Amino acid sequence: MCTTSNQSSEISDEQQQEMELQAQKLASTNSLLIQDLGKSSFPFPSVEQLNHKIMENGKALSACTFYSFCSVSMVLVNKSLTSSYNHLIEGDGETDLNILLVVAQAIVAVVCVDSCKRLGLVEYPEFEWKTAKRWAPVNLFFCLMLFTSMAALQYNSVPMVTIFKNIANISTCLGDYYFFGNRPEFLVVVAFFIMLAGAVAAAWNSIEVTGLGLFWMALNCLSTSGYVLYMKFATQTVKLSKFGMVFYNNVLCILFLFPAAFLRNEVVVFLQSVALHTPDYFFKNFFAGLIGFLLNFASLQCVALTGPTTYAIIGSVNKIPAAFLGYWLFDATISSQTWFFIAVSMAGGFLYSYAKLRSGQNKAKVSPRS
């Protein structure tokens, strides 16, 4: 029995030593596993990774907010300049300074883009008359687009101008099909029908819409489409960066429209209208020109940090605060029925953005295969 007892105790000691050895191996394996989990981003990201993600989201949110601010501010400030100061203009009460307003804002934009170039923030070639002559036809549409936009804001409420801006997409698409053979997709056509039906119904039910206001809005839509379509043709031969286009557009705008302002007697009327010579009026003109220039930066930054999908969505969403703020700030008279049709037209704008994005994604998927 003693022999058996001693043998049993020896076996237990061996088993215990083996168990201790296995436990040490298991502990070593667990330690290595914990170290690997600490280094990997799954399932527990490091503090540095979390901070980096928060900074990226913060930058994207800031870019979208800044783009929205510039877009909405541009509409509201120009509405104020074209309609809130007319009673201070000397003359028969029907005189406006719309061309001179465009010239003043173009001067601010040229100063801004040239200053940014000198600081090394943007790049574009020096001014050349040869390039200017080749770009001049595009700029004529650009000037007409800016002038008619001012006139449309003068004679219409901001919500109505906002929804009729969508109609420019329809005329642009028709021109794109006629000149370049690009057939719109079915969903785009549906979006066009919704936008047009909502805009026409809203104008029909609005007591503030006039024939003159509709004329300027229609001309603005056509000139906007002409600018987009001709630029698509011109950029095939004239190679300019985005800020090169900003520079040439505004320089040529000054050269074309400043003489027109003289011919319309706007310069003389402005000099005689002493009541307009206030810090408030000058600041709004400077602010509008600055915002118009910064809008180029904001759009580029928004696309770079978020992508074209978010950029297109933000562009559609911007119309909502612009419409409501324009209604509230300028005391527009809009019935509930008109608001409904405005909402319908805006919904068509959202559908159009979605349709164009889906079309672009489908083309991107097909192109690598081809």
C-alpha positions as CSV (number, residue, x, y, z in Angstrom):
1,M,0.0,0.0,0.0
2,C,2.9,2.3,0.7
3,T,4.3,1.6,-2.8
4,T,1.0,2.3,-4.4
5,S,0.6,5.5,-2.4
6,N,4.0,6.8,-3.4
7,Q,3.4,5.9,-7.1
8,S,0.1,7.8,-7.0
9,S,1.7,10.9,-5.5
10,E,4.5,10.8,-8.2
11,I,1.8,10.7,-11.0
12,S,0.0,13.6,-9.4
13,D,3.2,15.7,-9.3
14,E,3.9,15.0,-13.0
15,Q,0.4,15.9,-14.0
16,Q,0.6,19.1,-11.9
17,Q,3.9,20.1,-13.6
18,E,2.3,19.5,-17.0
19,M,-0.7,21.5,-16.1
20,E,1.5,24.4,-14.9
21,L,3.4,24.3,-18.1
22,Q,0.2,24.4,-20.2
23,A,-1.0,27.3,-18.1
24,Q,2.2,29.2,-18.7
25,K,1.8,28.6,-22.5
26,L,-1.8,29.7,-22.4
27,A,-0.9,32.9,-20.4
28,S,1.8,33.7,-22.9
29,T,-0.6,33.2,-25.9
30,N,-3.2,35.4,-24.2
31,S,-0.6,38.1,-23.6
32,L,0.4,38.2,-27.3
33,L,-3.3,38.2,-28.3
34,I,-4.0,41.2,-26.1
35,Q,-1.0,43.1,-27.6
36,D,-2.3,42.4,-31.1
37,L,-5.7,43.6,-30.2
38,G,-4.3,46.8,-28.8
39,K,-2.4,47.4,-32.0
40,S,-5.3,46.7,-34.4
41,S,-8.2,49.0,-35.3
42,F,-10.7,46.2,-34.7
43,P,-12.7,45.9,-32.6
44,F,-11.3,48.7,-30.5
45,P,-9.9,51.8,-32.4
46,S,-7.1,53.7,-30.8
47,V,-7.5,57.2,-29.4
48,E,-5.4,58.6,-32.2
49,Q,-7.7,57.0,-34.8
50,L,-10.8,58.3,-33.1
51,N,-9.4,61.8,-32.9
52,H,-8.4,61.7,-36.6
53,K,-12.0,60.5,-37.6
54,I,-13.5,63.3,-35.5
55,M,-11.3,65.9,-37.2
56,E,-12.2,64.6,-40.7
57,N,-15.9,64.8,-39.9
58,G,-15.5,68.2,-38.4
59,K,-13.7,69.5,-41.5
60,A,-16.4,68.0,-43.8
61,L,-19.2,69.6,-41.7
62,S,-17.4,72.9,-41.8
63,A,-17.0,72.8,-45.5
64,C,-20.7,72.0,-46.1
65,T,-21.8,74.7,-43.7
66,F,-19.5,77.3,-45.3
67,Y,-20.8,76.3,-48.8
68,S,-24.4,76.7,-47.6
69,F,-23.6,80.0,-46.0
70,C,-22.1,81.4,-49.2
71,S,-24.8,80.1,-51.4
72,V,-27.7,81.4,-49.3
73,S,-26.0,84.7,-48.4
74,M,-25.4,85.5,-52.1
75,V,-29.1,85.3,-52.9
76,L,-30.3,87.2,-49.9
77,V,-27.7,90.1,-50.2
78,N,-28.5,90.6,-53.9
79,K,-32.2,90.6,-53.2
80,S,-31.6,93.3,-50.6
81,L,-29.5,95.4,-53.0
82,T,-32.0,95.1,-55.9
83,S,-35.2,95.8,-53.9
84,S,-34.5,97.5,-50.6
85,Y,-32.8,100.6,-51.8
86,N,-34.9,101.6,-54.8
87,H,-36.7,104.4,-52.9
88,L,-33.3,106.1,-52.3
89,I,-32.5,106.2,-56.0
90,E,-32.9,109.7,-57.6
91,G,-35.1,109.8,-60.7
92,D,-38.6,108.7,-61.8
93,G,-38.8,105.8,-59.4
94,E,-38.4,103.2,-62.1
95,T,-34.6,103.5,-62.4
96,D,-32.5,100.7,-61.2
97,L,-28.7,100.1,-60.8
98,N,-28.6,96.4,-61.6
99,I,-25.8,96.6,-64.2
100,L,-23.7,98.8,-61.9
101,L,-24.2,96.3,-59.0
102,V,-22.8,93.5,-61.2
103,V,-19.8,95.7,-62.1
104,A,-19.1,96.6,-58.5
105,Q,-19.2,92.9,-57.4
106,A,-17.0,91.9,-60.4
107,I,-14.3,94.5,-59.3
108,V,-14.3,92.9,-55.8
109,A,-14.0,89.5,-57.2
110,V,-11.0,90.5,-59.4
111,V,-9.2,92.0,-56.5
112,C,-9.9,88.9,-54.4
113,V,-8.7,86.4,-57.0
114,D,-5.6,88.5,-57.8
115,S,-4.7,88.8,-54.1
116,C,-5.0,85.0,-53.7
117,K,-2.8,84.5,-56.7
118,R,-0.1,86.8,-55.2
119,L,-0.3,84.9,-51.9
120,G,0.2,81.6,-53.7
121,L,-3.3,80.3,-52.8
122,V,-4.5,79.8,-56.4
123,E,-2.8,79.6,-59.8
124,Y,-3.9,80.7,-63.3
125,P,-2.1,82.3,-66.3
126,E,-1.5,86.0,-66.7
127,F,-4.1,88.0,-68.6
128,E,-3.7,87.7,-72.4
129,W,-5.9,89.4,-75.0
130,K,-5.7,86.3,-77.2
131,T,-7.3,84.2,-74.4
132,A,-9.7,87.0,-73.6
133,K,-11.0,87.1,-77.2
134,R,-11.5,83.4,-77.3
135,W,-13.3,83.5,-73.9
136,A,-15.4,86.6,-74.8
137,P,-18.5,84.7,-76.2
138,V,-18.7,82.7,-73.0
139,N,-18.5,85.8,-71.0
140,L,-21.4,87.5,-72.9
141,F,-23.6,84.7,-71.5
142,F,-22.0,85.2,-68.1
143,C,-22.8,88.9,-68.1
144,L,-26.4,88.3,-69.3
145,M,-26.8,85.6,-66.6
146,L,-25.7,88.0,-63.8
147,F,-27.8,90.9,-65.0
148,T,-31.0,88.9,-65.5
149,S,-30.5,87.3,-62.1
150,M,-30.4,90.8,-60.5
151,A,-33.5,91.8,-62.4
152,A,-35.3,88.6,-61.5
153,L,-34.6,89.2,-57.8
154,Q,-35.8,92.8,-58.1
155,Y,-39.2,91.9,-59.5
156,N,-39.9,88.5,-57.8
157,S,-39.8,87.1,-54.3
158,V,-36.8,84.9,-53.2
159,P,-38.9,81.7,-53.0
160,M,-40.2,82.1,-56.6
161,V,-36.7,82.9,-57.9
162,T,-35.4,79.8,-56.0
163,I,-37.7,77.4,-57.7
164,F,-37.5,78.9,-61.1
165,K,-33.7,78.5,-60.9
166,N,-34.5,74.8,-61.3
167,I,-36.1,75.4,-64.7
168,A,-32.6,76.3,-66.0
169,N,-31.8,72.6,-65.6
170,I,-34.5,71.8,-68.1
171,S,-33.4,74.2,-70.8
172,T,-29.8,73.1,-70.2
173,C,-30.7,69.5,-70.7
174,L,-32.6,70.3,-73.9
175,G,-29.6,72.2,-75.2
176,D,-27.3,69.4,-74.2
177,Y,-29.4,66.9,-76.2
178,Y,-29.7,69.2,-79.2
179,F,-26.1,70.3,-79.5
180,F,-24.2,67.4,-78.0
181,G,-26.6,64.5,-78.4
182,N,-26.8,63.6,-74.7
183,R,-30.2,62.0,-74.2
184,P,-31.6,62.4,-70.6
185,E,-32.6,59.4,-68.6
186,F,-36.3,58.6,-67.8
187,L,-35.9,59.6,-64.1
188,V,-34.4,62.9,-65.1
189,V,-37.4,63.6,-67.4
190,V,-39.8,62.8,-64.5
191,A,-37.9,65.2,-62.2
192,F,-38.2,67.9,-64.9
193,F,-41.9,67.4,-65.1
194,I,-42.3,67.7,-61.4
195,M,-40.1,70.8,-61.2
196,L,-41.9,72.5,-64.1
197,A,-45.4,71.6,-62.9
198,G,-44.6,72.9,-59.4
199,A,-43.1,76.1,-60.6
200,V,-45.9,76.9,-63.0
201,A,-48.6,76.1,-60.4
202,A,-46.8,78.3,-57.8
203,A,-46.5,81.2,-60.2
204,W,-50.2,80.8,-61.2
205,N,-51.3,81.0,-57.6
206,S,-48.9,83.7,-56.5
207,I,-50.4,87.2,-56.2
208,E,-46.9,88.8,-56.5
209,V,-45.8,87.3,-59.8
210,T,-46.0,89.7,-62.7
211,G,-45.4,89.4,-66.4
212,L,-42.2,91.5,-66.1
213,G,-41.0,89.2,-63.3
214,L,-41.6,86.1,-65.3
215,F,-39.9,87.6,-68.3
216,W,-36.7,88.2,-66.4
217,M,-36.8,84.8,-64.8
218,A,-37.3,83.1,-68.2
219,L,-34.4,85.1,-69.6
220,N,-32.2,84.2,-66.7
221,C,-32.9,80.5,-67.2
222,L,-32.0,80.8,-70.9
223,S,-28.8,82.8,-70.3
224,T,-27.7,80.4,-67.6
225,S,-28.2,77.5,-69.9
226,G,-26.4,79.3,-72.7
227,Y,-23.5,80.0,-70.4
228,V,-23.2,76.3,-69.3
229,L,-23.6,74.9,-72.8
230,Y,-21.2,77.4,-74.5
231,M,-18.6,76.9,-71.7
232,K,-18.8,73.2,-72.3
233,F,-17.9,73.9,-76.0
234,A,-15.3,76.6,-75.3
235,T,-13.3,74.6,-72.7
236,Q,-12.4,72.1,-75.4
237,T,-10.2,74.8,-77.0
238,V,-9.5,77.3,-74.1
239,K,-7.8,75.6,-71.2
240,L,-8.4,77.6,-68.0
241,S,-8.5,76.5,-64.4
242,K,-11.5,77.2,-62.2
243,F,-10.0,80.4,-60.9
244,G,-8.7,81.3,-64.3
245,M,-12.3,81.3,-65.4
246,V,-13.2,83.4,-62.4
247,F,-10.5,85.9,-63.3
248,Y,-11.4,86.2,-67.0
249,N,-15.1,86.2,-66.4
250,N,-15.0,89.1,-64.0
251,V,-12.4,91.1,-65.9
252,L,-14.4,90.9,-69.1
253,C,-17.6,91.5,-67.2
254,I,-16.1,94.9,-66.1
255,L,-15.0,95.7,-69.7
256,F,-18.4,94.8,-71.2
257,L,-20.8,96.1,-68.5
258,F,-19.2,99.3,-67.2
259,P,-19.8,101.1,-70.6
260,A,-23.4,99.7,-70.5
261,A,-23.9,101.2,-67.1
262,F,-22.8,104.6,-68.5
263,L,-25.2,104.2,-71.5
264,R,-28.1,103.4,-69.1
265,N,-27.1,106.5,-67.1
266,E,-26.6,104.3,-64.0
267,V,-23.3,105.9,-63.0
268,V,-24.7,109.4,-63.1
269,V,-27.8,108.3,-61.2
270,F,-25.7,106.7,-58.5
271,L,-23.5,109.7,-58.1
272,Q,-26.6,111.9,-57.7
273,S,-28.3,109.5,-55.3
274,V,-26.5,110.8,-52.2
275,A,-28.8,108.8,-49.9
276,L,-27.2,105.6,-51.2
277,H,-23.7,106.6,-50.2
278,T,-23.9,104.9,-46.8
279,P,-21.5,102.3,-45.2
280,D,-24.4,99.8,-45.2
281,Y,-24.9,100.0,-49.0
282,F,-21.1,99.9,-49.8
283,F,-20.6,97.0,-47.3
284,K,-23.4,94.9,-48.9
285,N,-21.8,95.4,-52.3
286,F,-18.4,94.4,-51.1
287,F,-19.9,91.5,-49.2
288,A,-21.8,90.2,-52.2
289,G,-18.6,90.4,-54.4
290,L,-16.5,88.6,-51.7
291,I,-19.1,85.9,-51.1
292,G,-19.4,85.4,-54.9
293,F,-15.7,84.8,-55.0
294,L,-15.6,82.6,-51.8
295,L,-18.3,80.5,-53.2
296,N,-15.8,79.0,-55.7
297,F,-13.5,78.1,-52.8
298,A,-16.4,76.7,-50.8
299,S,-17.6,74.5,-53.6
300,L,-14.2,73.1,-54.3
301,Q,-13.6,72.4,-50.6
302,C,-17.0,70.8,-50.2
303,V,-16.4,68.4,-53.1
304,A,-12.9,67.5,-52.0
305,L,-13.9,66.7,-48.4
306,T,-17.3,65.1,-48.9
307,G,-17.6,64.0,-52.6
308,P,-19.9,65.0,-55.4
309,T,-22.9,63.2,-53.9
310,T,-23.0,65.3,-50.7
311,Y,-22.2,68.4,-52.7
312,A,-25.2,67.9,-55.0
313,I,-27.5,67.2,-52.0
314,I,-26.3,70.3,-50.2
315,G,-26.9,72.3,-53.3
316,S,-30.5,71.1,-53.3
317,V,-31.0,71.6,-49.6
318,N,-29.7,75.2,-49.8
319,K,-32.8,76.2,-51.6
320,I,-34.9,75.5,-48.5
321,P,-33.3,78.1,-46.1
322,A,-32.9,80.6,-48.9
323,A,-36.7,80.4,-49.7
324,F,-37.8,80.7,-46.0
325,L,-35.3,83.4,-45.1
326,G,-36.2,85.4,-48.2
327,Y,-39.9,85.1,-47.3
328,W,-39.2,86.2,-43.7
329,L,-36.7,89.0,-44.3
330,F,-38.5,90.6,-47.3
331,D,-42.1,90.2,-46.2
332,A,-43.2,88.2,-49.2
333,T,-46.9,87.4,-49.5
334,I,-47.2,83.7,-50.2
335,S,-50.3,81.6,-49.6
336,S,-50.3,78.1,-48.2
337,Q,-51.3,76.7,-51.5
338,T,-48.3,78.4,-53.2
339,W,-46.0,77.1,-50.6
340,F,-47.3,73.6,-51.4
341,F,-46.4,74.0,-55.1
342,I,-43.0,75.5,-54.1
343,A,-42.4,72.3,-52.1
344,V,-43.4,70.2,-55.1
345,S,-40.9,72.0,-57.3
346,M,-38.2,71.6,-54.7
347,A,-38.9,67.9,-54.5
348,G,-38.4,67.7,-58.2
349,G,-35.0,69.4,-57.7
350,F,-34.0,66.7,-55.2
351,L,-35.2,64.0,-57.6
352,Y,-33.1,65.6,-60.4
353,S,-30.0,65.6,-58.2
354,Y,-30.5,62.0,-57.3
355,A,-31.1,61.0,-60.9
356,K,-27.9,62.8,-62.1
357,L,-25.9,61.2,-59.3
358,R,-27.2,57.7,-60.1
359,S,-26.5,58.3,-63.8
360,G,-22.9,59.4,-63.0
361,Q,-22.3,56.3,-60.8
362,N,-23.7,54.0,-63.5
363,K,-21.3,55.5,-66.1
364,A,-18.4,55.2,-63.7
365,K,-19.2,51.4,-63.3
366,V,-19.4,50.9,-67.0
367,S,-16.4,52.9,-68.2
368,P,-13.6,50.6,-66.7
369,R,-15.1,47.6,-68.4
370,S,-15.2,49.4,-71.8
